[in-house]
PDB file of C-alpha atoms in Angstrom:
ATOM      1  CA  UNK A   1     -72.550  26.374  -9.121  1.00 46.00           C
ATOM      2  CA  UNK A   2     -70.514  26.590  -5.918  1.00 43.00           C
ATOM      3  CA  UNK A   3     -70.522  29.642  -3.681  1.00 44.00           C
ATOM      4  CA  UNK A   4     -67.407  31.751  -4.126  1.00 44.00           C
ATOM      5  CA  UNK A   5     -66.981  32.199  -0.354  1.00 45.00           C
ATOM      6  CA  UNK A   6     -67.908  28.712   0.810  1.00 42.00           C
ATOM      7  CA  UNK A   7     -64.793  27.142   2.260  1.00 41.00           C
ATOM      8  CA  UNK A   8     -62.683  29.108  -0.200  1.00 44.00           C
ATOM      9  CA  UNK A   9     -63.918  26.950  -3.058  1.00 53.00           C
ATOM     10  CA  UNK A  10     -63.799  28.701  -6.398  1.00 72.00           C
ATOM     11  CA  UNK A  11     -67.073  29.210  -8.261  1.00 79.00           C
ATOM     12  CA  UNK A  12     -67.534  26.995 -11.305  1.00 90.00           C
ATOM     13  CA  UNK A  13     -68.469  29.374 -14.102  1.00 95.00           C
ATOM     14  CA  UNK A  14     -67.697  27.033 -16.976  1.00 96.00           C
ATOM     15  CA  UNK A  15     -71.422  26.229 -17.513  1.00 97.00           C
ATOM     16  CA  UNK A  16     -72.005  29.970 -17.918  1.00 97.00           C
ATOM     17  CA  UNK A  17     -69.184  30.306 -20.443  1.00 96.00           C
ATOM     18  CA  UNK A  18     -70.408  27.223 -22.320  1.00 97.00           C
ATOM     19  CA  UNK A  19     -73.972  28.544 -22.490  1.00 96.00           C
ATOM     20  CA  UNK A  20     -72.686  31.830 -23.865  1.00 95.00           C
ATOM     21  CA  UNK A  21     -70.604  30.071 -26.502  1.00 95.00           C
ATOM     22  CA  UNK A  22     -73.718  28.150 -27.551  1.00 95.00           C
ATOM     23  CA  UNK A  23     -75.775  31.342 -27.718  1.00 93.00           C
ATOM     24  CA  UNK A  24     -78.329  30.173 -25.125  1.00 94.00           C
ATOM     25  CA  UNK A  25     -79.458  33.596 -23.908  1.00 92.00           C
ATOM     26  CA  UNK A  26     -82.067  32.426 -21.426  1.00 93.00           C
ATOM     27  CA  UNK A  27     -79.632  29.981 -19.842  1.00 96.00           C
ATOM     28  CA  UNK A  28     -76.921  32.645 -19.647  1.00 95.00           C
ATOM     29  CA  UNK A  29     -79.302  35.048 -17.910  1.00 94.00           C
ATOM     30  CA  UNK A  30     -80.431  32.443 -15.385  1.00 96.00           C
ATOM     31  CA  UNK A  31     -76.858  31.370 -14.607  1.00 96.00           C
ATOM     32  CA  UNK A  32     -75.826  34.986 -14.023  1.00 96.00           C
ATOM     33  CA  UNK A  33     -78.767  35.461 -11.662  1.00 95.00           C
ATOM     34  CA  UNK A  34     -77.880  32.236  -9.870  1.00 96.00           C
ATOM     35  CA  UNK A  35     -74.250  33.236  -9.472  1.00 96.00           C
ATOM     36  CA  UNK A  36     -75.266  36.610  -8.016  1.00 96.00           C
ATOM     37  CA  UNK A  37     -77.648  34.876  -5.613  1.00 95.00           C
ATOM     38  CA  UNK A  38     -74.747  32.670  -4.482  1.00 94.00           C
ATOM     39  CA  UNK A  39     -72.639  35.777  -3.774  1.00 94.00           C
ATOM     40  CA  UNK A  40     -70.156  35.163  -6.563  1.00 96.00           C
ATOM     41  CA  UNK A  41     -68.335  38.507  -7.050  1.00 95.00           C
ATOM     42  CA  UNK A  42     -69.659  40.386 -10.094  1.00 93.00           C
ATOM     43  CA  UNK A  43     -66.138  40.806 -11.493  1.00 91.00           C
ATOM     44  CA  UNK A  44     -65.640  37.039 -11.302  1.00 94.00           C
ATOM     45  CA  UNK A  45     -68.886  36.422 -13.173  1.00 94.00           C
ATOM     46  CA  UNK A  46     -67.808  38.902 -15.827  1.00 91.00           C
ATOM     47  CA  UNK A  47     -64.225  37.692 -16.245  1.00 90.00           C
ATOM     48  CA  UNK A  48     -64.485  33.934 -15.637  1.00 94.00           C
ATOM     49  CA  UNK A  49     -67.928  33.488 -17.172  1.00 94.00           C
ATOM     50  CA  UNK A  50     -68.919  36.031 -19.792  1.00 93.00           C
ATOM     51  CA  UNK A  51     -65.546  37.282 -21.024  1.00 90.00           C
ATOM     52  CA  UNK A  52     -64.091  33.771 -20.924  1.00 92.00           C
ATOM     53  CA  UNK A  53     -66.977  32.611 -23.117  1.00 93.00           C
ATOM     54  CA  UNK A  54     -66.604  35.468 -25.593  1.00 90.00           C
ATOM     55  CA  UNK A  55     -62.838  34.917 -25.751  1.00 88.00           C
ATOM     56  CA  UNK A  56     -63.514  31.340 -26.842  1.00 93.00           C
ATOM     57  CA  UNK A  57     -66.044  32.599 -29.400  1.00 91.00           C
ATOM     58  CA  UNK A  58     -63.360  34.909 -30.745  1.00 87.00           C
ATOM     59  CA  UNK A  59     -60.840  32.078 -30.916  1.00 89.00           C
ATOM     60  CA  UNK A  60     -63.267  29.875 -32.842  1.00 92.00           C
ATOM     61  CA  UNK A  61     -64.133  32.720 -35.194  1.00 89.00           C
ATOM     62  CA  UNK A  62     -60.469  33.335 -35.960  1.00 85.00           C
ATOM     63  CA  UNK A  63     -59.960  29.590 -36.542  1.00 90.00           C
ATOM     64  CA  UNK A  64     -62.963  29.514 -38.942  1.00 91.00           C
ATOM     65  CA  UNK A  65     -64.825  27.209 -36.557  1.00 95.00           C
ATOM     66  CA  UNK A  66     -67.458  29.917 -36.018  1.00 91.00           C
ATOM     67  CA  UNK A  67     -68.874  32.357 -38.558  1.00 89.00           C
ATOM     68  CA  UNK A  68     -70.567  35.747 -38.238  1.00 85.00           C
ATOM     69  CA  UNK A  69     -74.036  34.398 -37.268  1.00 89.00           C
ATOM     70  CA  UNK A  70     -72.624  32.294 -34.407  1.00 91.00           C
ATOM     71  CA  UNK A  71     -70.651  35.252 -33.077  1.00 88.00           C
ATOM     72  CA  UNK A  72     -73.660  37.573 -33.190  1.00 86.00           C
ATOM     73  CA  UNK A  73     -75.874  34.984 -31.475  1.00 89.00           C
ATOM     74  CA  UNK A  74     -73.313  34.585 -28.693  1.00 90.00           C
ATOM     75  CA  UNK A  75     -73.053  38.353 -28.351  1.00 85.00           C
ATOM     76  CA  UNK A  76     -76.827  38.664 -28.011  1.00 84.00           C
ATOM     77  CA  UNK A  77     -76.707  36.019 -25.300  1.00 86.00           C
ATOM     78  CA  UNK A  78     -74.363  38.298 -23.406  1.00 85.00           C
ATOM     79  CA  UNK A  79     -76.142  41.599 -23.991  1.00 79.00           C
ATOM     80  CA  UNK A  80     -79.660  42.346 -25.170  1.00 67.00           C
ATOM     81  CA  UNK A  81     -79.313  46.118 -25.280  1.00 62.00           C
ATOM     82  CA  UNK A  82     -81.956  46.668 -27.977  1.00 62.00           C
ATOM     83  CA  UNK A  83     -84.629  44.946 -25.873  1.00 63.00           C
ATOM     84  CA  UNK A  84     -83.119  45.542 -22.442  1.00 55.00           C
ATOM     85  CA  UNK A  85     -86.261  47.221 -21.094  1.00 58.00           C
ATOM     86  CA  UNK A  86     -88.346  44.063 -21.518  1.00 70.00           C
ATOM     87  CA  UNK A  87     -85.781  41.272 -21.912  1.00 77.00           C
ATOM     88  CA  UNK A  88     -82.532  42.253 -20.176  1.00 79.00           C
ATOM     89  CA  UNK A  89     -79.473  40.261 -21.127  1.00 82.00           C
ATOM     90  CA  UNK A  90     -76.665  39.081 -18.884  1.00 89.00           C
ATOM     91  CA  UNK A  91     -74.769  42.377 -18.980  1.00 86.00           C
ATOM     92  CA  UNK A  92     -77.878  44.448 -18.265  1.00 87.00           C
ATOM     93  CA  UNK A  93     -78.459  42.313 -15.158  1.00 91.00           C
ATOM     94  CA  UNK A  94     -74.825  42.299 -14.088  1.00 91.00           C
ATOM     95  CA  UNK A  95     -73.948  45.955 -14.749  1.00 86.00           C
ATOM     96  CA  UNK A  96     -75.577  47.468 -11.604  1.00 91.00           C
ATOM     97  CA  UNK A  97     -73.703  44.945  -9.467  1.00 93.00           C
ATOM     98  CA  UNK A  98     -70.425  45.761 -11.242  1.00 89.00           C
ATOM     99  CA  UNK A  99     -71.011  49.468 -10.657  1.00 86.00           C
ATOM    100  CA  UNK A 100     -71.838  48.913  -6.989  1.00 89.00           C
ATOM    101  CA  UNK A 101     -68.680  46.837  -6.578  1.00 90.00           C
ATOM    102  CA  UNK A 102     -66.604  49.571  -8.221  1.00 86.00           C
ATOM    103  CA  UNK A 103     -65.634  47.444 -11.214  1.00 82.00           C
ATOM    104  CA  UNK A 104     -64.657  49.630 -14.155  1.00 81.00           C
ATOM    105  CA  UNK A 105     -64.800  48.779 -17.838  1.00 82.00           C
ATOM    106  CA  UNK A 106     -61.575  47.962 -19.642  1.00 86.00           C
ATOM    107  CA  UNK A 107     -61.866  51.188 -21.578  1.00 91.00           C
ATOM    108  CA  UNK A 108     -64.212  53.317 -23.657  1.00 95.00           C
ATOM    109  CA  UNK A 109     -64.444  52.836 -27.406  1.00 97.00           C
ATOM    110  CA  UNK A 110     -66.349  54.784 -30.061  1.00 97.00           C
ATOM    111  CA  UNK A 111     -67.204  52.816 -33.190  1.00 97.00           C
ATOM    112  CA  UNK A 112     -68.740  53.907 -36.470  1.00 97.00           C
ATOM    113  CA  UNK A 113     -68.831  53.381 -40.233  1.00 97.00           C
ATOM    114  CA  UNK A 114     -67.584  56.473 -42.066  1.00 97.00           C
ATOM    115  CA  UNK A 115     -69.689  58.926 -44.067  1.00 97.00           C
ATOM    116  CA  UNK A 116     -71.240  57.540 -47.242  1.00 96.00           C
ATOM    117  CA  UNK A 117     -70.965  53.898 -46.152  1.00 95.00           C
ATOM    118  CA  UNK A 118     -74.107  52.111 -44.944  1.00 94.00           C
ATOM    119  CA  UNK A 119     -72.559  48.692 -44.269  1.00 91.00           C
ATOM    120  CA  UNK A 120     -72.759  47.585 -40.663  1.00 89.00           C
ATOM    121  CA  UNK A 121     -72.227  43.812 -40.362  1.00 86.00           C
ATOM    122  CA  UNK A 122     -68.488  44.101 -39.792  1.00 87.00           C
ATOM    123  CA  UNK A 123     -68.959  47.051 -37.459  1.00 91.00           C
ATOM    124  CA  UNK A 124     -71.625  45.229 -35.464  1.00 88.00           C
ATOM    125  CA  UNK A 125     -69.338  42.236 -35.114  1.00 87.00           C
ATOM    126  CA  UNK A 126     -66.539  44.423 -33.759  1.00 91.00           C
ATOM    127  CA  UNK A 127     -68.948  46.106 -31.344  1.00 89.00           C
ATOM    128  CA  UNK A 128     -70.189  42.755 -30.051  1.00 84.00           C
ATOM    129  CA  UNK A 129     -66.701  41.375 -29.530  1.00 86.00           C
ATOM    130  CA  UNK A 130     -65.432  44.556 -27.875  1.00 89.00           C
ATOM    131  CA  UNK A 131     -68.365  44.479 -25.450  1.00 85.00           C
ATOM    132  CA  UNK A 132     -67.676  40.803 -24.887  1.00 81.00           C
ATOM    133  CA  UNK A 133     -64.132  41.710 -23.904  1.00 83.00           C
ATOM    134  CA  UNK A 134     -65.287  44.167 -21.256  1.00 85.00           C
ATOM    135  CA  UNK A 135     -65.131  47.481 -23.129  1.00 91.00           C
ATOM    136  CA  UNK A 136     -67.764  50.200 -22.904  1.00 90.00           C
ATOM    137  CA  UNK A 137     -68.756  50.818 -26.518  1.00 92.00           C
ATOM    138  CA  UNK A 138     -70.577  53.793 -28.016  1.00 94.00           C
ATOM    139  CA  UNK A 139     -71.821  52.730 -31.454  1.00 94.00           C
ATOM    140  CA  UNK A 140     -72.484  55.725 -33.719  1.00 96.00           C
ATOM    141  CA  UNK A 141     -73.904  53.540 -36.490  1.00 95.00           C
ATOM    142  CA  UNK A 142     -73.294  54.005 -40.218  1.00 96.00           C
ATOM    143  CA  UNK A 143     -72.775  56.981 -42.551  1.00 97.00           C
ATOM    144  CA  UNK A 144     -71.171  58.963 -39.723  1.00 98.00           C
ATOM    145  CA  UNK A 145     -69.909  62.473 -40.495  1.00 98.00           C
ATOM    146  CA  UNK A 146     -66.386  63.433 -39.344  1.00 98.00           C
ATOM    147  CA  UNK A 147     -67.837  66.140 -37.107  1.00 98.00           C
ATOM    148  CA  UNK A 148     -70.085  63.585 -35.415  1.00 98.00           C
ATOM    149  CA  UNK A 149     -67.004  61.557 -34.498  1.00 98.00           C
ATOM    150  CA  UNK A 150     -65.363  64.717 -33.173  1.00 98.00           C
ATOM    151  CA  UNK A 151     -68.398  65.564 -31.033  1.00 98.00           C
ATOM    152  CA  UNK A 152     -68.586  61.996 -29.699  1.00 98.00           C
ATOM    153  CA  UNK A 153     -64.914  62.067 -28.696  1.00 98.00           C
ATOM    154  CA  UNK A 154     -65.491  65.318 -26.813  1.00 97.00           C
ATOM    155  CA  UNK A 155     -68.548  63.914 -25.060  1.00 97.00           C
ATOM    156  CA  UNK A 156     -67.392  60.408 -24.162  1.00 96.00           C
ATOM    157  CA  UNK A 157     -63.598  60.888 -23.962  1.00 96.00           C
ATOM    158  CA  UNK A 158     -62.757  57.388 -25.232  1.00 97.00           C
ATOM    159  CA  UNK A 159     -59.341  55.822 -25.293  1.00 96.00           C
ATOM    160  CA  UNK A 160     -60.039  54.281 -28.709  1.00 97.00           C
ATOM    161  CA  UNK A 161     -61.903  55.167 -31.903  1.00 98.00           C
ATOM    162  CA  UNK A 162     -62.697  52.382 -34.390  1.00 97.00           C
ATOM    163  CA  UNK A 163     -63.504  53.402 -37.970  1.00 97.00           C
ATOM    164  CA  UNK A 164     -65.058  50.995 -40.451  1.00 96.00           C
ATOM    165  CA  UNK A 165     -65.491  51.118 -44.250  1.00 95.00           C
ATOM    166  CA  UNK A 166     -66.403  48.434 -46.753  1.00 93.00           C
ATOM    167  CA  UNK A 167     -66.082  50.364 -50.020  1.00 93.00           C
ATOM    168  CA  UNK A 168     -63.025  51.805 -51.733  1.00 93.00           C
ATOM    169  CA  UNK A 169     -64.999  54.968 -52.486  1.00 95.00           C
ATOM    170  CA  UNK A 170     -65.809  55.529 -48.809  1.00 96.00           C
ATOM    171  CA  UNK A 171     -62.561  54.491 -47.149  1.00 95.00           C
ATOM    172  CA  UNK A 172     -61.130  57.944 -47.916  1.00 95.00           C
ATOM    173  CA  UNK A 173     -63.590  59.143 -45.291  1.00 96.00           C
ATOM    174  CA  UNK A 174     -61.271  57.644 -42.703  1.00 97.00           C
ATOM    175  CA  UNK A 175     -58.527  60.141 -43.528  1.00 97.00           C
ATOM    176  CA  UNK A 176     -61.071  62.960 -43.572  1.00 97.00           C
ATOM    177  CA  UNK A 177     -62.231  61.887 -40.127  1.00 98.00           C
ATOM    178  CA  UNK A 178     -58.717  61.610 -38.712  1.00 98.00           C
ATOM    179  CA  UNK A 179     -57.878  65.048 -40.138  1.00 98.00           C
ATOM    180  CA  UNK A 180     -61.010  66.501 -38.518  1.00 98.00           C
ATOM    181  CA  UNK A 181     -60.040  64.998 -35.157  1.00 98.00           C
ATOM    182  CA  UNK A 182     -56.556  66.475 -35.504  1.00 97.00           C
ATOM    183  CA  UNK A 183     -57.930  69.910 -36.449  1.00 98.00           C
ATOM    184  CA  UNK A 184     -60.168  69.777 -33.358  1.00 98.00           C
ATOM    185  CA  UNK A 185     -57.077  69.267 -31.189  1.00 97.00           C
ATOM    186  CA  UNK A 186     -58.210  65.804 -30.059  1.00 98.00           C
ATOM    187  CA  UNK A 187     -55.866  63.514 -31.975  1.00 97.00           C
ATOM    188  CA  UNK A 188     -53.458  62.917 -29.092  1.00 96.00           C
ATOM    189  CA  UNK A 189     -56.294  61.951 -26.759  1.00 96.00           C
ATOM    190  CA  UNK A 190     -57.520  58.930 -28.738  1.00 97.00           C
ATOM    191  CA  UNK A 191     -56.032  55.944 -30.569  1.00 97.00           C
ATOM    192  CA  UNK A 192     -57.586  55.410 -33.993  1.00 98.00           C
ATOM    193  CA  UNK A 193     -58.016  51.855 -35.277  1.00 97.00           C
ATOM    194  CA  UNK A 194     -59.351  51.154 -38.763  1.00 97.00           C
ATOM    195  CA  UNK A 195     -60.744  48.109 -40.541  1.00 95.00           C
ATOM    196  CA  UNK A 196     -62.767  46.934 -43.503  1.00 92.00           C
ATOM    197  CA  UNK A 197     -62.472  44.841 -46.654  1.00 88.00           C
ATOM    198  CA  UNK A 198     -60.619  47.333 -48.923  1.00 92.00           C
ATOM    199  CA  UNK A 199     -58.056  48.377 -46.296  1.00 94.00           C
ATOM    200  CA  UNK A 200     -54.566  47.161 -45.506  1.00 95.00           C
ATOM    201  CA  UNK A 201     -51.757  47.995 -43.104  1.00 94.00           C
ATOM    202  CA  UNK A 202     -50.074  50.341 -45.558  1.00 96.00           C
ATOM    203  CA  UNK A 203     -53.196  52.435 -46.088  1.00 96.00           C
ATOM    204  CA  UNK A 204     -53.778  52.650 -42.332  1.00 96.00           C
ATOM    205  CA  UNK A 205     -50.266  54.023 -41.889  1.00 96.00           C
ATOM    206  CA  UNK A 206     -50.668  56.487 -44.774  1.00 97.00           C
ATOM    207  CA  UNK A 207     -53.810  58.066 -43.303  1.00 97.00           C
ATOM    208  CA  UNK A 208     -52.308  58.358 -39.830  1.00 97.00           C
ATOM    209  CA  UNK A 209     -54.209  55.590 -38.028  1.00 97.00           C
ATOM    210  CA  UNK A 210     -52.671  53.867 -35.000  1.00 96.00           C
ATOM    211  CA  UNK A 211     -53.579  50.366 -36.099  1.00 95.00           C
ATOM    212  CA  UNK A 212     -55.323  48.173 -38.659  1.00 96.00           C
ATOM    213  CA  UNK A 213     -57.406  45.080 -37.974  1.00 92.00           C
ATOM    214  CA  UNK A 214     -58.155  42.655 -40.800  1.00 89.00           C
ATOM    215  CA  UNK A 215     -60.795  40.850 -38.713  1.00 86.00           C
ATOM    216  CA  UNK A 216     -63.010  41.559 -35.709  1.00 85.00           C
ATOM    217  CA  UNK A 217     -60.726  39.471 -33.500  1.00 85.00           C
ATOM    218  CA  UNK A 218     -57.751  41.522 -34.698  1.00 89.00           C
ATOM    219  CA  UNK A 219     -59.627  44.703 -33.768  1.00 90.00           C
ATOM    220  CA  UNK A 220     -60.248  43.420 -30.243  1.00 89.00           C
ATOM    221  CA  UNK A 221     -56.616  42.354 -29.871  1.00 90.00           C
ATOM    222  CA  UNK A 222     -55.496  45.826 -30.971  1.00 93.00           C
ATOM    223  CA  UNK A 223     -57.897  47.517 -28.565  1.00 93.00           C
ATOM    224  CA  UNK A 224     -56.685  45.358 -25.687  1.00 90.00           C
ATOM    225  CA  UNK A 225     -53.061  46.230 -26.437  1.00 91.00           C
ATOM    226  CA  UNK A 226     -53.894  49.935 -26.587  1.00 90.00           C
ATOM    227  CA  UNK A 227     -55.172  49.843 -22.996  1.00 86.00           C
ATOM    228  CA  UNK A 228     -52.274  47.704 -21.783  1.00 84.00           C
ATOM    229  CA  UNK A 229     -53.965  44.306 -21.663  1.00 75.00           C
ATOM    230  CA  UNK A 230     -52.214  41.109 -22.746  1.00 64.00           C
ATOM    231  CA  UNK A 231     -53.872  39.066 -25.502  1.00 58.00           C
TER     232      UNK A 231
END
């Protein structure tokens, strides 16, 4: 991997992106450490290595070349938040350097599955792909009460809220949640995106959401547009 400052030659971060696409966590971590040691700017490592890799994962997922397990494995290669204390992932290693360099996230997103719904695979996939696109994500988990969403919006002040539901009997919780956010006087401060198997564009419009994503890649594309990023 070439030094970013040596003779103006651009760092080659393709091996990092390729390792991420393949889900090789240990290799990803070592390549991030190596790039930092070679004085490659943290933002370059993030954008040209990690995000570039996750963008390709997203493309393959949308093209049915990758499936949920491959996406989740790639995401774990990028971040190992659940075991960060003992086995930090690439983002846990890179984040202090990004902070020191003044690099900000692409936006804050709160994600959760609505009250009464315990399904989390789709939600977890969206979380992974949002993080892979450079967003700071606060995952509230499953069976989330409307008031919990309201409190999280007050605390974290996100630009985007993503609501998930997999059952027709629980998707009404999305409208209840949006109504609660409106009653709390917070609706104008956050864009609400919804997704899940029983939903469609028409329902999203009826309940007052700002957008509907049929897939995890659609959700990321919507989130990027909401913060003014091209897809």
